[in-house]
């Protein structure tokens, strides 16, 4: 069966995360988005681990469902066009901060686990190394290679994935504290790294430029800190709905099992370009090199973005396609498209009402963004929304790239589009 999975999120126990990140809300928003399997995030946190055990029950092997008495009141509020089964996978992100080769390294890694017992075996060891209570994403003074070793010893059936691999400050290839290769980071255990998460600021073609990743599967997830952000990146799988089925899809290299990824336009990611947020300076890699990587306003070093870092490590030209390359689709969240059409904020009442009406009429968000005929979108959402979605599907977007922690801004409509729409409307 074909299904969508988003496996990197956070719970309400992580810093800077919505208090609404609880199993019931995740269950609700997974249906609205069109996601079948959602990660739990933060399984290392004792309170969240207990809550998950209380609210979830076993479903397919290695996956869990929300208990019926908790699911029923949520289902009553889900539009019929969006109602679907949702499964949970036990997942967590761990922040490792440590010294290696005379440098401080800050690397985030994901662990996907098939059972509560596997999680308990790992957290029993990790709790003796650092404080698991203070944050849903714990910070441990633990080398990434040693973290991988602990997983292999304590839960060898689990899956280890370097998180948002290019983020400047906290990733395996990060410009500020990462490494130049997987081997430098994971040493003799690097053959166990079969999958990496590309992150919001890079897309598959950027990663295809590194020959060292030719045999590595690229996955994408939302890293959501609030329920509405679920699915801003995700994975499209086709196979057995189980932990082992998903793991096989990611590690086997068999394209029949893993159809590809749903992506942000990478320019929208908040670390795509170089820049200095305090001075509102955004720079392409070429511009940054011309200024010796210094802010032209204040002279301080700029934060080197993902595009620049990829160019430094790339040994294959732009446009190169990896042998194991999978398809991908770049999307803009539906609420952002409605916001642009209406000229109102994404959290305003009017935008929210249109979003709800579209889901009720046309189905879940992924269905609307990828599959619903443009004519049906125009009938239910108007000409401008239909035009915006058509252009998004074609990749015809204008983006001011994100930099130094600031998200990029996407535009799909011009002033001429609005004037044309107004004049056509006035005819009727």
Short mmCIF file of C-alpha atoms in Angstrom, two decimals:
data_model
loop_
_atom_site.label_atom_id
_atom_site.label_comp_id
_atom_site.label_asym_id
_atom_site.label_seq_id
_atom_site.Cartn_x
_atom_site.Cartn_y
_atom_site.Cartn_z
CA UNK A 1 0.00 0.00 0.00
CA UNK A 2 1.08 3.59 -0.60
CA UNK A 3 1.26 5.88 2.42
CA UNK A 4 2.96 9.02 3.70
CA UNK A 5 5.19 9.11 6.79
CA UNK A 6 6.55 12.07 8.79
CA UNK A 7 8.90 10.67 11.40
CA UNK A 8 10.76 13.64 12.92
CA UNK A 9 8.66 15.80 15.24
CA UNK A 10 8.82 17.01 18.84
CA UNK A 11 6.56 16.71 21.87
CA UNK A 12 5.40 19.36 24.33
CA UNK A 13 8.36 18.38 26.51
CA UNK A 14 10.88 19.94 24.11
CA UNK A 15 11.96 23.57 24.30
CA UNK A 16 10.17 26.06 22.04
CA UNK A 17 7.44 23.56 21.19
CA UNK A 18 3.66 24.04 21.30
CA UNK A 19 1.87 22.67 24.34
CA UNK A 20 -0.57 21.17 21.84
CA UNK A 21 1.97 18.58 20.69
CA UNK A 22 0.18 15.65 22.30
CA UNK A 23 -0.97 12.33 20.76
CA UNK A 24 -4.57 13.50 20.25
CA UNK A 25 -3.51 16.61 18.28
CA UNK A 26 -0.97 14.66 16.27
CA UNK A 27 -3.68 12.14 15.41
CA UNK A 28 -6.01 14.94 14.31
CA UNK A 29 -3.51 16.84 12.20
CA UNK A 30 -2.09 13.70 10.58
CA UNK A 31 -5.57 13.06 9.14
CA UNK A 32 -5.99 16.66 7.99
CA UNK A 33 -2.61 16.56 6.28
CA UNK A 34 -2.92 13.06 4.78
CA UNK A 35 -0.19 11.39 6.86
CA UNK A 36 -0.54 7.71 7.74
CA UNK A 37 2.51 7.25 9.99
CA UNK A 38 3.69 10.02 12.32
CA UNK A 39 6.69 9.87 14.63
CA UNK A 40 6.16 10.38 18.33
CA UNK A 41 9.35 12.35 18.87
CA UNK A 42 11.13 12.64 22.21
CA UNK A 43 10.84 9.02 23.43
CA UNK A 44 13.84 9.61 25.70
CA UNK A 45 11.83 11.95 27.95
CA UNK A 46 10.44 9.95 30.91
CA UNK A 47 7.13 11.83 31.19
CA UNK A 48 6.46 11.66 27.45
CA UNK A 49 7.43 7.97 27.39
CA UNK A 50 4.83 7.34 30.11
CA UNK A 51 2.18 9.37 28.28
CA UNK A 52 2.78 7.44 25.07
CA UNK A 53 2.41 4.13 26.92
CA UNK A 54 -0.86 5.34 28.44
CA UNK A 55 -2.40 6.67 25.22
CA UNK A 56 -1.17 4.30 22.51
CA UNK A 57 -1.81 0.63 21.86
CA UNK A 58 -0.11 -1.85 19.50
CA UNK A 59 -1.27 -1.90 15.88
CA UNK A 60 0.80 -3.40 13.04
CA UNK A 61 4.20 -4.81 14.13
CA UNK A 62 6.34 -1.96 15.48
CA UNK A 63 3.59 0.64 15.06
CA UNK A 64 0.96 2.00 17.44
CA UNK A 65 -2.50 3.58 17.29
CA UNK A 66 -4.28 6.06 19.52
CA UNK A 67 -6.56 4.19 21.94
CA UNK A 68 -10.21 4.14 20.72
CA UNK A 69 -11.60 6.10 23.66
CA UNK A 70 -9.17 8.94 22.86
CA UNK A 71 -9.58 8.72 19.09
CA UNK A 72 -13.41 8.81 19.04
CA UNK A 73 -13.91 12.46 20.10
CA UNK A 74 -11.20 13.56 17.66
CA UNK A 75 -12.74 11.59 14.79
CA UNK A 76 -16.07 13.30 15.42
CA UNK A 77 -14.51 16.63 14.39
CA UNK A 78 -12.56 15.42 11.33
CA UNK A 79 -14.17 16.17 7.94
CA UNK A 80 -15.41 12.97 6.31
CA UNK A 81 -13.19 13.66 3.29
CA UNK A 82 -10.09 13.52 5.53
CA UNK A 83 -10.88 10.62 7.86
CA UNK A 84 -8.21 7.91 7.74
CA UNK A 85 -6.21 5.50 9.85
CA UNK A 86 -3.16 6.96 11.63
CA UNK A 87 -0.22 5.07 13.10
CA UNK A 88 2.59 6.18 15.42
CA UNK A 89 6.25 5.15 15.31
CA UNK A 90 8.48 5.63 18.36
CA UNK A 91 11.09 8.21 17.40
CA UNK A 92 13.44 10.66 19.09
CA UNK A 93 16.12 13.24 18.34
CA UNK A 94 19.24 13.43 20.51
CA UNK A 95 21.68 16.35 20.60
CA UNK A 96 25.31 15.32 21.00
CA UNK A 97 27.77 18.05 21.99
CA UNK A 98 31.36 16.85 22.35
CA UNK A 99 34.99 17.42 21.37
CA UNK A 100 36.49 15.62 18.37
CA UNK A 101 39.70 16.52 16.51
CA UNK A 102 40.21 19.60 18.74
CA UNK A 103 36.82 21.06 17.78
CA UNK A 104 33.50 21.23 19.57
CA UNK A 105 30.98 19.19 17.62
CA UNK A 106 27.22 19.65 17.81
CA UNK A 107 25.37 16.92 15.96
CA UNK A 108 21.69 15.95 16.12
CA UNK A 109 20.72 12.37 15.38
CA UNK A 110 17.41 10.54 15.08
CA UNK A 111 16.58 7.08 16.37
CA UNK A 112 13.52 5.15 15.14
CA UNK A 113 12.55 2.28 17.46
CA UNK A 114 10.15 -0.67 17.02
CA UNK A 115 8.89 -1.09 20.59
CA UNK A 116 8.65 0.41 24.05
CA UNK A 117 11.01 -2.29 25.31
CA UNK A 118 13.66 -1.32 22.75
CA UNK A 119 13.33 2.31 23.86
CA UNK A 120 13.64 1.31 27.53
CA UNK A 121 16.82 -0.65 26.79
CA UNK A 122 18.41 2.43 25.22
CA UNK A 123 17.18 5.06 27.67
CA UNK A 124 18.36 2.98 30.62
CA UNK A 125 21.90 3.46 29.34
CA UNK A 126 21.46 7.08 28.23
CA UNK A 127 20.01 8.11 31.59
CA UNK A 128 23.35 7.20 33.18
CA UNK A 129 25.15 9.53 30.77
CA UNK A 130 23.03 12.69 30.89
CA UNK A 131 19.81 14.32 32.07
CA UNK A 132 16.83 13.01 30.09
CA UNK A 133 14.27 14.98 32.15
CA UNK A 134 15.25 18.55 31.24
CA UNK A 135 14.33 18.51 27.53
CA UNK A 136 12.45 16.27 25.12
CA UNK A 137 15.47 16.55 22.86
CA UNK A 138 18.19 15.78 25.41
CA UNK A 139 21.65 17.32 25.19
CA UNK A 140 24.28 14.70 25.94
CA UNK A 141 28.05 15.01 26.08
CA UNK A 142 28.20 11.88 24.00
CA UNK A 143 30.10 11.33 20.78
CA UNK A 144 27.77 10.50 17.86
CA UNK A 145 29.77 7.36 17.17
CA UNK A 146 29.26 6.21 20.76
CA UNK A 147 25.53 7.02 20.57
CA UNK A 148 25.29 4.82 17.49
CA UNK A 149 27.22 2.07 19.30
CA UNK A 150 24.78 2.18 22.22
CA UNK A 151 21.83 1.83 19.86
CA UNK A 152 23.44 -1.11 18.07
CA UNK A 153 24.12 -2.83 21.38
CA UNK A 154 20.85 -2.05 23.13
CA UNK A 155 18.36 -2.05 20.23
CA UNK A 156 20.03 -3.41 17.08
CA UNK A 157 16.68 -3.56 15.27
CA UNK A 158 16.27 0.24 15.55
CA UNK A 159 17.32 2.71 12.82
CA UNK A 160 19.85 5.55 13.29
CA UNK A 161 19.56 8.63 11.05
CA UNK A 162 21.65 11.85 11.14
CA UNK A 163 19.12 14.66 11.49
CA UNK A 164 18.77 17.70 9.14
CA UNK A 165 22.25 16.85 7.89
CA UNK A 166 23.24 20.35 6.68
CA UNK A 167 21.96 22.72 9.37
CA UNK A 168 24.91 25.03 10.20
CA UNK A 169 24.88 24.68 13.98
CA UNK A 170 23.66 21.16 14.80
CA UNK A 171 24.29 18.53 12.12
CA UNK A 172 26.74 16.03 10.74
CA UNK A 173 27.75 18.29 7.81
CA UNK A 174 27.06 21.60 9.58
CA UNK A 175 29.38 24.45 8.66
CA UNK A 176 29.90 25.50 12.27
CA UNK A 177 30.35 22.24 14.13
CA UNK A 178 30.06 19.28 11.80
CA UNK A 179 32.31 17.03 9.76
CA UNK A 180 33.33 16.75 6.11
CA UNK A 181 32.30 13.10 5.81
CA UNK A 182 30.22 10.46 7.53
CA UNK A 183 33.41 8.51 8.21
CA UNK A 184 34.91 11.41 10.17
CA UNK A 185 31.83 11.49 12.39
CA UNK A 186 30.99 7.81 12.83
CA UNK A 187 34.37 6.14 12.33
CA UNK A 188 34.29 2.37 11.98
CA UNK A 189 30.54 2.39 12.48
CA UNK A 190 29.84 4.56 9.43
CA UNK A 191 28.64 1.53 7.35
CA UNK A 192 25.64 1.48 9.69
CA UNK A 193 24.61 4.92 8.42
CA UNK A 194 22.36 4.00 5.51
CA UNK A 195 19.93 6.92 5.72
CA UNK A 196 20.23 10.67 6.30
CA UNK A 197 17.61 13.38 6.71
CA UNK A 198 18.23 16.26 4.29
CA UNK A 199 16.50 19.02 6.31
CA UNK A 200 14.32 21.91 5.18
CA UNK A 201 17.14 23.97 3.66
CA UNK A 202 18.37 21.32 1.21
CA UNK A 203 16.69 19.09 -1.34
CA UNK A 204 17.75 15.84 -3.06
CA UNK A 205 19.59 17.45 -6.02
CA UNK A 206 21.84 19.36 -3.61
CA UNK A 207 22.72 16.09 -1.84
CA UNK A 208 23.28 14.25 -5.13
CA UNK A 209 26.36 16.43 -5.63
CA UNK A 210 28.28 14.44 -2.99
CA UNK A 211 29.56 11.08 -4.23
CA UNK A 212 29.89 9.93 -0.60
CA UNK A 213 26.08 9.97 -0.42
CA UNK A 214 25.52 7.94 -3.60
CA UNK A 215 24.67 4.83 -1.58
CA UNK A 216 22.75 6.66 1.14
CA UNK A 217 18.95 6.98 1.21
CA UNK A 218 17.70 10.55 1.55
CA UNK A 219 14.61 11.04 3.68
CA UNK A 220 12.64 14.16 4.62
CA UNK A 221 10.54 15.01 7.68
CA UNK A 222 8.87 18.10 9.09
CA UNK A 223 10.78 18.54 12.39
CA UNK A 224 7.43 19.98 13.51
CA UNK A 225 7.24 22.01 16.72
CA UNK A 226 3.48 22.56 16.38
CA UNK A 227 0.77 20.28 14.98
CA UNK A 228 -0.03 22.45 11.96
CA UNK A 229 3.58 22.08 10.76
CA UNK A 230 3.24 18.32 10.29
CA UNK A 231 4.02 17.20 6.76
CA UNK A 232 5.89 20.26 5.54
CA UNK A 233 8.34 17.54 4.49
CA UNK A 234 7.55 13.81 4.40
CA UNK A 235 8.20 10.43 2.76
CA UNK A 236 6.02 8.52 0.29
CA UNK A 237 6.31 4.78 0.89
CA UNK A 238 4.82 1.77 -0.87
CA UNK A 239 5.01 -1.47 1.04
CA UNK A 240 4.29 -3.14 4.31
CA UNK A 241 2.73 -0.89 6.95
CA UNK A 242 5.01 -1.91 9.82
CA UNK A 243 8.26 -0.82 11.43
CA UNK A 244 10.24 -3.42 9.49
CA UNK A 245 8.45 -2.45 6.28
CA UNK A 246 9.37 1.20 6.69
CA UNK A 247 12.93 0.36 7.69
CA UNK A 248 13.28 -1.88 4.63
CA UNK A 249 11.92 0.87 2.39
CA UNK A 250 14.62 3.21 3.68
CA UNK A 251 17.56 0.78 3.69
CA UNK A 252 17.01 -1.70 0.87
CA UNK A 253 17.57 0.69 -2.02
CA UNK A 254 14.48 -0.77 -3.67
CA UNK A 255 12.56 2.07 -5.40
CA UNK A 256 9.37 0.00 -5.46
CA UNK A 257 9.23 0.36 -1.67
CA UNK A 258 10.21 4.03 -1.36
CA UNK A 259 8.65 6.27 -3.96
CA UNK A 260 10.39 9.47 -2.87
CA UNK A 261 10.03 12.56 -0.73
CA UNK A 262 7.82 15.60 -0.30
CA UNK A 263 10.01 18.67 0.09
CA UNK A 264 10.01 22.31 1.06
CA UNK A 265 11.39 24.46 -1.71
CA UNK A 266 14.86 24.53 -0.07
CA UNK A 267 15.16 28.28 -0.53
CA UNK A 268 12.31 28.60 1.97
CA UNK A 269 14.41 26.90 4.65
CA UNK A 270 15.88 29.23 7.22
CA UNK A 271 19.51 28.34 6.54
CA UNK A 272 19.59 28.07 2.75
CA UNK A 273 21.72 31.16 1.99
CA UNK A 274 24.55 32.80 3.93
CA UNK A 275 23.69 35.86 5.95
CA UNK A 276 23.60 37.95 9.10
CA UNK A 277 20.13 38.29 10.63
CA UNK A 278 20.96 41.23 12.90
CA UNK A 279 21.86 43.33 9.86
CA UNK A 280 19.20 41.77 7.62
CA UNK A 281 21.90 40.77 5.15
CA UNK A 282 21.18 37.84 2.83
CA UNK A 283 24.02 36.59 0.59
CA UNK A 284 24.47 33.91 -2.04
CA UNK A 285 27.62 31.77 -1.70
CA UNK A 286 29.26 33.84 -4.43
CA UNK A 287 28.46 37.10 -2.66
CA UNK A 288 29.70 35.74 0.66
CA UNK A 289 33.01 34.67 -0.88
CA UNK A 290 33.39 38.11 -2.46
CA UNK A 291 33.12 39.61 1.05
CA UNK A 292 35.41 37.01 2.65
CA UNK A 293 32.39 35.54 4.48
CA UNK A 294 31.93 38.78 6.43
CA UNK A 295 28.80 40.89 6.78
CA UNK A 296 29.20 44.00 4.57
CA UNK A 297 27.26 46.05 7.15
CA UNK A 298 29.08 45.25 10.40
CA UNK A 299 32.07 43.14 9.39
CA UNK A 300 31.15 40.18 11.59
CA UNK A 301 31.27 36.64 10.14
CA UNK A 302 28.07 35.59 8.39
CA UNK A 303 26.35 32.31 9.14
CA UNK A 304 27.34 30.03 6.28
CA UNK A 305 24.24 28.56 4.71
CA UNK A 306 23.48 25.10 3.43
CA UNK A 307 23.98 25.96 -0.24
CA UNK A 308 27.48 27.28 0.47
CA UNK A 309 28.36 24.23 2.56
CA UNK A 310 27.15 21.87 -0.15
CA UNK A 311 29.32 23.66 -2.71
CA UNK A 312 32.36 23.25 -0.46
CA UNK A 313 31.90 19.50 -0.04
CA UNK A 314 30.50 18.72 -3.50
CA UNK A 315 32.63 16.64 -5.85
CA UNK A 316 29.98 16.34 -8.57
CA UNK A 317 28.51 19.14 -10.68
CA UNK A 318 25.15 20.80 -10.18
CA UNK A 319 22.58 18.77 -12.10
CA UNK A 320 24.27 15.43 -11.39
CA UNK A 321 21.71 12.72 -10.60
CA UNK A 322 22.72 9.99 -8.19
CA UNK A 323 22.34 6.38 -9.29
CA UNK A 324 19.84 5.70 -6.49
CA UNK A 325 18.05 9.02 -6.89
CA UNK A 326 14.35 8.93 -6.07
CA UNK A 327 11.59 11.28 -7.24
CA UNK A 328 10.62 14.26 -5.12
CA UNK A 329 7.97 16.97 -5.15
CA UNK A 330 8.44 20.47 -3.74
CA UNK A 331 5.33 21.91 -2.11
CA UNK A 332 4.22 25.03 -0.28
CA UNK A 333 1.89 24.46 2.71
CA UNK A 334 -1.73 25.07 1.79
CA UNK A 335 -2.25 27.66 4.52
CA UNK A 336 0.62 29.72 3.09
CA UNK A 337 -1.00 29.65 -0.36
CA UNK A 338 -4.35 30.76 1.07
CA UNK A 339 -2.55 33.46 3.04
CA UNK A 340 -0.96 34.86 -0.11
CA UNK A 341 -4.21 34.78 -2.04
CA UNK A 342 -6.10 36.60 0.71
CA UNK A 343 -3.26 38.94 1.68
CA UNK A 344 -3.71 37.98 5.33
CA UNK A 345 -1.63 36.21 7.97
CA UNK A 346 -1.56 32.43 8.11
CA UNK A 347 -3.16 32.42 11.56
CA UNK A 348 -6.01 34.82 10.78
CA UNK A 349 -9.63 33.67 11.08
CA UNK A 350 -10.37 34.12 7.38
CA UNK A 351 -7.43 31.98 6.25
CA UNK A 352 -8.31 29.28 8.78
CA UNK A 353 -11.94 29.17 7.62
CA UNK A 354 -10.96 28.79 3.95
CA UNK A 355 -8.50 26.02 4.91
CA UNK A 356 -11.24 24.12 6.74
CA UNK A 357 -13.71 24.56 3.88
CA UNK A 358 -11.24 23.22 1.33
CA UNK A 359 -10.46 20.15 3.43
CA UNK A 360 -14.15 19.43 3.88
CA UNK A 361 -14.82 19.77 0.15
CA UNK A 362 -11.71 18.32 -1.48
CA UNK A 363 -9.95 16.06 1.01
CA UNK A 364 -6.71 16.21 2.97
CA UNK A 365 -3.99 18.78 2.36
CA UNK A 366 -1.60 16.54 0.41
CA UNK A 367 -4.45 15.46 -1.84
CA UNK A 368 -5.27 19.11 -2.59
CA UNK A 369 -1.66 20.15 -3.17
CA UNK A 370 -0.71 17.21 -5.37
CA UNK A 371 -3.71 15.50 -6.95
CA UNK A 372 -7.01 17.41 -6.95
CA UNK A 373 -7.77 18.75 -10.46
CA UNK A 374 -7.12 22.45 -10.85
CA UNK A 375 -10.69 22.97 -12.04
CA UNK A 376 -12.01 21.58 -8.76
CA UNK A 377 -9.68 23.82 -6.79
CA UNK A 378 -10.88 26.86 -8.75
CA UNK A 379 -14.50 25.90 -8.16
CA UNK A 380 -13.99 25.58 -4.40
CA UNK A 381 -11.20 28.06 -3.70
CA UNK A 382 -11.25 30.58 -6.51
CA UNK A 383 -9.13 31.38 -9.54
CA UNK A 384 -6.15 32.85 -7.68
CA UNK A 385 -5.73 29.82 -5.42
CA UNK A 386 -6.02 27.50 -8.41
CA UNK A 387 -3.36 29.55 -10.22
CA UNK A 388 -1.05 29.49 -7.20
CA UNK A 389 -1.32 25.70 -6.84
CA UNK A 390 -0.81 25.18 -10.57
CA UNK A 391 2.38 27.25 -10.47
CA UNK A 392 3.60 25.45 -7.35
CA UNK A 393 3.11 22.09 -9.09
CA UNK A 394 5.14 23.39 -12.02
CA UNK A 395 7.90 24.77 -9.75
CA UNK A 396 7.17 28.27 -11.00
CA UNK A 397 7.80 30.13 -7.74
CA UNK A 398 9.65 33.26 -6.63
CA UNK A 399 11.54 32.92 -3.36
CA UNK A 400 13.69 35.27 -1.30
CA UNK A 401 15.97 32.61 0.25
CA UNK A 402 16.11 32.02 3.99
CA UNK A 403 19.29 32.85 5.91
CA UNK A 404 20.74 32.83 9.44
CA UNK A 405 17.57 31.50 11.08
CA UNK A 406 15.08 33.48 8.96
CA UNK A 407 12.69 31.51 6.75
CA UNK A 408 12.58 32.41 3.08
CA UNK A 409 9.50 34.05 1.61
CA UNK A 410 7.62 32.39 -1.27
CA UNK A 411 5.54 34.19 -3.86
CA UNK A 412 3.40 32.58 -6.55
CA UNK A 413 1.20 35.49 -7.58
CA UNK A 414 2.08 38.84 -9.12
CA UNK A 415 0.30 42.16 -8.96
CA UNK A 416 -0.73 41.58 -12.58
CA UNK A 417 -2.41 38.31 -11.55
CA UNK A 418 -4.43 40.16 -8.93
CA UNK A 419 -5.39 42.96 -11.33
CA UNK A 420 -6.44 40.43 -13.96
CA UNK A 421 -8.52 38.56 -11.42
CA UNK A 422 -10.17 41.77 -10.26
CA UNK A 423 -11.04 42.82 -13.80
CA UNK A 424 -12.46 39.40 -14.67
CA UNK A 425 -14.49 39.38 -11.47
CA UNK A 426 -15.92 42.82 -12.25
CA UNK A 427 -17.28 41.50 -15.57
CA UNK A 428 -19.67 39.30 -13.63
#
